[in-house]
Short mmCIF file of C-alpha atoms in Angstrom, two decimals:
data_model
loop_
_atom_site.label_atom_id
_atom_site.label_comp_id
_atom_site.label_asym_id
_atom_site.label_seq_id
_atom_site.Cartn_x
_atom_site.Cartn_y
_atom_site.Cartn_z
CA UNK R 22 11.22 -6.30 45.56
CA UNK R 23 14.64 -5.01 46.62
CA UNK R 24 16.76 -2.45 44.79
CA UNK R 25 19.21 -5.18 43.77
CA UNK R 26 16.37 -7.19 42.18
CA UNK R 27 15.31 -4.12 40.19
CA UNK R 28 18.89 -3.53 39.02
CA UNK R 29 19.30 -7.18 37.98
CA UNK R 30 16.05 -7.16 36.02
CA UNK R 31 16.79 -3.86 34.26
CA UNK R 32 20.30 -4.82 33.17
CA UNK R 33 19.20 -7.28 30.44
CA UNK R 34 16.72 -4.72 29.13
CA UNK R 35 19.46 -2.10 28.83
CA UNK R 36 21.69 -4.60 27.07
CA UNK R 37 18.93 -5.48 24.61
CA UNK R 38 18.25 -1.81 23.90
CA UNK R 39 21.96 -1.19 23.32
CA UNK R 40 22.09 -4.20 20.99
CA UNK R 41 19.00 -2.95 19.14
CA UNK R 42 20.55 0.50 18.74
CA UNK R 43 23.72 -1.03 17.31
CA UNK R 44 21.77 -3.13 14.81
CA UNK R 45 19.62 -0.17 13.74
CA UNK R 46 22.69 2.04 13.23
CA UNK R 47 24.41 -0.60 11.12
CA UNK R 48 21.26 -1.17 9.04
CA UNK R 49 20.84 2.59 8.53
CA UNK R 50 24.48 2.97 7.48
CA UNK R 51 24.08 0.11 5.00
CA UNK R 52 20.99 1.80 3.56
CA UNK R 53 22.77 5.17 3.23
CA UNK R 54 25.79 3.61 1.52
CA UNK R 55 23.56 1.61 -0.83
CA UNK R 56 21.51 4.72 -1.59
CA UNK R 57 24.64 6.68 -2.51
CA UNK R 58 25.78 3.84 -4.77
CA UNK R 59 22.39 3.74 -6.48
CA UNK R 60 22.35 7.52 -6.89
CA UNK R 61 25.66 7.29 -8.75
CA UNK R 62 23.98 5.11 -11.37
CA UNK R 63 20.43 6.41 -10.94
CA UNK R 64 20.32 7.64 -14.54
CA UNK R 65 21.06 4.16 -15.86
CA UNK R 66 18.50 2.66 -13.47
CA UNK R 67 15.91 5.15 -14.73
CA UNK R 68 16.68 4.20 -18.32
CA UNK R 69 16.17 0.55 -17.42
CA UNK R 70 12.86 1.22 -15.68
CA UNK R 71 11.61 3.21 -18.67
CA UNK R 72 12.44 0.48 -21.19
CA UNK R 73 8.83 -0.81 -21.36
CA UNK R 74 7.42 2.61 -22.19
CA UNK R 75 10.23 3.28 -24.65
CA UNK R 76 9.55 0.05 -26.54
CA UNK R 77 5.84 0.76 -26.57
CA UNK R 78 6.35 4.25 -27.98
CA UNK R 79 8.67 2.92 -30.68
CA UNK R 80 6.22 0.17 -31.59
CA UNK R 81 3.52 2.82 -32.02
CA UNK R 82 5.62 4.65 -34.59
CA UNK R 83 7.62 7.15 -32.51
CA UNK R 84 11.23 6.85 -33.73
CA UNK R 85 12.61 9.15 -31.01
CA UNK R 86 10.80 8.66 -27.66
CA UNK R 87 11.19 11.66 -25.36
CA UNK R 88 10.28 12.10 -21.70
CA UNK R 89 10.05 15.53 -20.10
CA UNK R 90 10.03 17.18 -16.69
CA UNK R 91 8.26 20.47 -15.99
CA UNK R 92 9.90 21.64 -12.76
CA UNK R 93 13.61 22.38 -12.21
CA UNK R 94 13.83 20.01 -9.22
CA UNK R 95 11.66 17.25 -10.67
CA UNK R 96 14.40 15.19 -12.33
CA UNK R 97 16.67 15.45 -9.28
CA UNK R 98 13.99 14.20 -6.89
CA UNK R 99 13.08 11.45 -9.36
CA UNK R 100 16.66 10.20 -9.08
CA UNK R 101 16.42 10.49 -5.29
CA UNK R 102 13.32 8.29 -5.28
CA UNK R 103 15.05 5.72 -7.45
CA UNK R 104 18.07 5.82 -5.14
CA UNK R 105 15.91 5.25 -2.05
CA UNK R 106 14.05 2.29 -3.53
CA UNK R 107 17.22 0.84 -5.04
CA UNK R 108 19.18 1.47 -1.84
CA UNK R 109 16.58 -0.36 0.22
CA UNK R 110 16.68 -3.33 -2.15
CA UNK R 111 20.49 -3.35 -2.27
CA UNK R 112 20.87 -3.05 1.50
CA UNK R 113 18.16 -5.56 2.34
CA UNK R 114 20.60 -8.48 2.87
CA UNK R 115 22.51 -6.41 5.43
CA UNK R 116 19.30 -5.19 7.08
CA UNK R 117 17.96 -8.75 7.22
CA UNK R 118 21.26 -9.99 8.66
CA UNK R 119 21.16 -7.36 11.41
CA UNK R 120 17.58 -8.37 12.20
CA UNK R 121 18.64 -11.99 12.30
CA UNK R 122 21.57 -11.28 14.62
CA UNK R 123 19.24 -9.44 16.99
CA UNK R 124 16.54 -12.12 17.25
CA UNK R 125 18.68 -15.25 16.80
CA UNK R 126 20.03 -15.39 20.40
CA UNK R 127 16.47 -15.68 21.71
CA UNK R 128 15.53 -18.58 19.42
CA UNK R 129 15.93 -22.31 19.92
CA UNK R 130 17.92 -24.28 17.39
CA UNK R 131 14.82 -25.67 15.68
CA UNK R 132 13.32 -22.17 15.56
CA UNK R 133 16.49 -20.84 13.91
CA UNK R 134 16.40 -23.64 11.35
CA UNK R 135 12.74 -22.82 10.63
CA UNK R 136 13.16 -19.05 10.40
CA UNK R 137 16.37 -18.78 8.37
CA UNK R 138 15.01 -20.24 5.08
CA UNK R 139 12.23 -17.65 5.07
CA UNK R 140 14.77 -14.89 5.59
CA UNK R 141 16.49 -16.07 2.42
CA UNK R 142 13.30 -16.76 0.45
CA UNK R 143 11.77 -13.35 1.11
CA UNK R 144 14.21 -11.23 -0.99
CA UNK R 145 14.30 -13.91 -3.69
CA UNK R 146 10.51 -13.84 -4.03
CA UNK R 147 10.49 -10.04 -3.99
CA UNK R 148 12.99 -9.98 -6.87
CA UNK R 149 10.89 -12.51 -8.76
CA UNK R 150 7.80 -10.34 -8.31
CA UNK R 151 9.68 -7.20 -9.31
CA UNK R 152 11.09 -8.89 -12.43
CA UNK R 153 7.63 -10.19 -13.36
CA UNK R 154 6.24 -6.65 -13.07
CA UNK R 155 9.07 -5.04 -15.05
CA UNK R 156 9.17 -7.52 -17.93
CA UNK R 157 5.53 -8.65 -18.17
CA UNK R 158 3.01 -6.43 -16.40
CA UNK R 159 4.39 -2.95 -17.07
CA UNK R 160 4.82 -3.54 -20.84
CA UNK R 161 1.22 -4.75 -21.04
CA UNK R 162 -0.01 -1.73 -19.09
CA UNK R 163 1.96 0.69 -21.27
CA UNK R 164 0.73 -0.98 -24.44
CA UNK R 165 -2.86 -0.64 -23.26
CA UNK R 166 -2.67 3.01 -22.20
CA UNK R 167 -0.48 4.38 -24.98
CA UNK R 168 -2.03 2.23 -27.67
CA UNK R 169 -5.52 3.29 -26.66
CA UNK R 170 -4.73 6.95 -27.47
CA UNK R 171 -2.02 6.73 -30.10
CA UNK R 172 -3.07 3.77 -32.22
CA UNK R 173 -5.93 5.55 -34.08
CA UNK R 174 -3.60 8.43 -35.00
CA UNK R 175 -0.90 5.97 -35.98
CA UNK R 176 -3.23 3.98 -38.24
CA UNK R 177 -4.62 7.20 -39.74
CA UNK R 178 -1.10 8.40 -40.47
CA UNK R 179 -0.30 5.12 -42.21
CA UNK R 180 -3.39 5.38 -44.41
CA UNK R 181 -2.73 9.03 -45.26
CA UNK R 182 0.96 8.66 -46.04
CA UNK R 183 0.92 5.21 -47.59
CA UNK R 184 3.10 3.75 -44.86
CA UNK R 185 5.50 6.64 -44.16
CA UNK R 186 4.62 7.76 -40.66
CA UNK R 187 7.38 10.34 -40.41
CA UNK R 188 6.08 12.40 -43.33
CA UNK R 189 2.39 12.09 -42.61
CA UNK R 190 0.49 15.39 -42.53
CA UNK R 191 -3.17 16.26 -42.17
CA UNK R 192 -5.06 19.38 -43.24
CA UNK R 193 -7.69 19.09 -40.51
CA UNK R 194 -7.99 17.67 -37.03
CA UNK R 195 -5.63 17.49 -34.07
CA UNK R 196 -3.22 14.66 -33.43
CA UNK R 197 -3.36 13.27 -29.89
CA UNK R 198 0.24 12.55 -28.89
CA UNK R 199 1.90 11.43 -25.68
CA UNK R 200 4.27 13.88 -23.95
CA UNK R 201 5.27 11.84 -20.93
CA UNK R 202 6.58 13.23 -17.66
CA UNK R 203 9.43 11.34 -16.08
CA UNK R 204 8.05 11.21 -12.55
CA UNK R 205 4.50 10.24 -13.56
CA UNK R 206 5.68 7.48 -15.90
CA UNK R 207 8.08 6.21 -13.26
CA UNK R 208 5.26 6.13 -10.69
CA UNK R 209 3.44 3.41 -12.62
CA UNK R 210 6.57 1.27 -12.92
CA UNK R 211 7.61 1.62 -9.27
CA UNK R 212 4.07 0.93 -8.01
CA UNK R 213 3.89 -2.22 -10.11
CA UNK R 214 7.32 -3.41 -8.97
CA UNK R 215 6.55 -2.82 -5.29
CA UNK R 216 3.02 -4.26 -5.55
CA UNK R 217 4.11 -7.48 -7.24
CA UNK R 218 7.19 -7.77 -5.02
CA UNK R 219 5.00 -7.58 -1.91
CA UNK R 220 2.35 -9.90 -3.33
CA UNK R 221 5.03 -12.52 -3.96
CA UNK R 222 5.65 -12.52 -0.19
CA UNK R 223 2.31 -14.25 0.37
CA UNK R 224 3.73 -17.80 0.59
CA UNK R 225 6.36 -16.64 3.09
CA UNK R 226 3.80 -14.86 5.25
CA UNK R 227 1.20 -17.64 5.29
CA UNK R 228 3.78 -20.39 5.82
CA UNK R 229 5.25 -18.52 8.78
CA UNK R 230 1.74 -18.11 10.15
CA UNK R 231 1.26 -21.84 9.67
CA UNK R 232 4.44 -22.61 11.60
CA UNK R 233 3.29 -20.30 14.38
CA UNK R 234 -0.12 -21.98 14.50
CA UNK R 235 -1.92 -18.84 13.34
CA UNK R 236 -3.10 -20.37 10.05
CA UNK R 237 -4.06 -23.85 8.91
CA UNK R 238 -4.45 -25.44 5.50
CA UNK R 239 -8.11 -26.16 6.27
CA UNK R 240 -8.70 -22.55 7.29
CA UNK R 241 -7.08 -21.26 4.10
CA UNK R 242 -9.15 -23.63 1.99
CA UNK R 243 -12.39 -22.65 3.71
CA UNK R 244 -11.73 -18.94 3.14
CA UNK R 245 -11.00 -19.20 -0.58
CA UNK R 246 -14.07 -17.18 -1.54
CA UNK R 247 -13.04 -14.37 0.79
CA UNK R 248 -9.49 -14.56 -0.52
CA UNK R 249 -10.79 -14.18 -4.09
CA UNK R 250 -12.70 -11.03 -3.15
CA UNK R 251 -9.71 -9.63 -1.26
CA UNK R 252 -7.29 -10.36 -4.10
CA UNK R 253 -9.63 -8.76 -6.65
CA UNK R 254 -9.90 -5.69 -4.43
CA UNK R 255 -6.13 -5.41 -4.09
CA UNK R 256 -5.70 -5.87 -7.85
CA UNK R 257 -8.17 -3.06 -8.52
CA UNK R 258 -6.40 -0.72 -6.09
CA UNK R 259 -2.73 -1.25 -6.92
CA UNK R 260 -2.87 -1.74 -10.69
CA UNK R 261 -3.76 0.68 -13.49
CA UNK R 262 -7.46 0.59 -14.41
CA UNK R 263 -7.18 -1.93 -17.22
CA UNK R 264 -8.65 -5.40 -17.03
CA UNK R 265 -5.60 -7.19 -18.42
CA UNK R 266 -3.22 -6.04 -15.68
CA UNK R 267 -5.78 -6.69 -12.97
CA UNK R 268 -6.41 -10.22 -14.24
CA UNK R 269 -2.68 -10.92 -14.35
CA UNK R 270 -2.22 -9.76 -10.76
CA UNK R 271 -5.26 -11.74 -9.62
CA UNK R 272 -4.09 -14.90 -11.37
CA UNK R 273 -0.57 -14.64 -9.95
CA UNK R 274 -1.62 -13.83 -6.39
CA UNK R 275 -4.33 -16.50 -6.34
CA UNK R 276 -1.78 -19.01 -7.60
CA UNK R 277 0.53 -17.98 -4.76
CA UNK R 278 -2.40 -18.43 -2.35
CA UNK R 279 -2.88 -22.01 -3.53
CA UNK R 280 0.87 -22.62 -3.22
CA UNK R 281 0.67 -21.26 0.33
CA UNK R 282 -2.06 -23.78 1.17
CA UNK R 283 0.20 -26.58 -0.06
CA UNK R 284 3.16 -25.27 1.97
CA UNK R 285 1.08 -24.90 5.14
CA UNK R 286 -0.23 -28.44 4.66
CA UNK R 287 3.35 -29.68 4.45
CA UNK R 288 4.20 -27.81 7.63
CA UNK R 289 1.27 -29.46 9.39
CA UNK R 290 2.26 -32.90 8.10
CA UNK R 291 5.84 -32.43 9.27
CA UNK R 292 4.68 -31.24 12.70
CA UNK R 293 2.40 -34.27 13.03
CA UNK R 294 5.26 -36.61 12.12
CA UNK R 295 7.53 -34.95 14.70
CA UNK R 296 4.88 -35.35 17.41
CA UNK R 297 4.43 -39.00 16.49
CA UNK R 298 8.18 -39.54 16.65
CA UNK R 299 8.23 -37.90 20.09
CA UNK R 300 5.44 -40.17 21.29
CA UNK R 301 2.95 -37.34 21.80
CA UNK R 302 0.59 -38.72 19.14
CA UNK R 303 -0.25 -42.28 18.22
CA UNK R 304 0.43 -43.55 14.73
CA UNK R 305 -3.25 -43.32 13.77
CA UNK R 306 -3.72 -39.83 15.22
CA UNK R 307 -3.55 -36.64 13.20
CA UNK R 308 -3.09 -33.30 14.91
CA UNK R 309 -5.12 -31.47 12.26
CA UNK R 310 -7.71 -34.10 11.40
CA UNK R 311 -10.37 -32.35 13.49
CA UNK R 312 -10.21 -29.37 11.17
CA UNK R 313 -10.55 -31.53 8.06
CA UNK R 314 -13.69 -33.15 9.47
CA UNK R 315 -15.45 -29.79 9.96
CA UNK R 316 -17.89 -28.52 7.37
#
């Protein structure tokens, strides 16, 4: 190979690296700007994220819910964490667009048409999962944990005071009360939001794998029992240790798994129809029938 051949082959690589650097810089700048914006309203975002625990505490008889922090820097770094997560979510459209602009020139038209809907569906599904966690799962988890400790004291106070919780006093015993820390309470909410947001990506992931030929509807159906075990394991790891939350996550993710099977089957049907239209397959042939005939 001559020196000129080496120079010609290295030029496209240098151009691609320069393009990648540009896209990364723009994505990083978008994330930094979004993070600054979120930090400006991080207090309001924190209040929103703590709404489930606030409502639970009020429902258990606490008229003035209070959260505390025990280190001088704790509240500041809590706001930083919120800003980073919020900044990533806010900047995701720009980050996804930069990714798209980098890979799009190397794709055929049909590949672009196939990939672009998933790029749009992914953030939508993540937001749906995050909203489901914030408004359904987290309130149930908070009700379970706080109610488990506070409900006996609350009921005892009602019996002692005749219904007036605020003036209830006892001569003996110790009341078990919740003095929540901001960062620890926020951890549960953020973990639930991220976990459900990622789990809602399952249809996107499996459908893309189906388009790439890495997964089939028959294969997904035949591995249901393994999927059940895997989903139960994930539910036990990412959710608080209460059965209700774990069952909710399992039900939702397994439902998404079944939806993914349906979507992959549609992808296979469409691919078969395209091959028939191109004359590659006969009308009575099915590209994936051999899998359906297997035990």
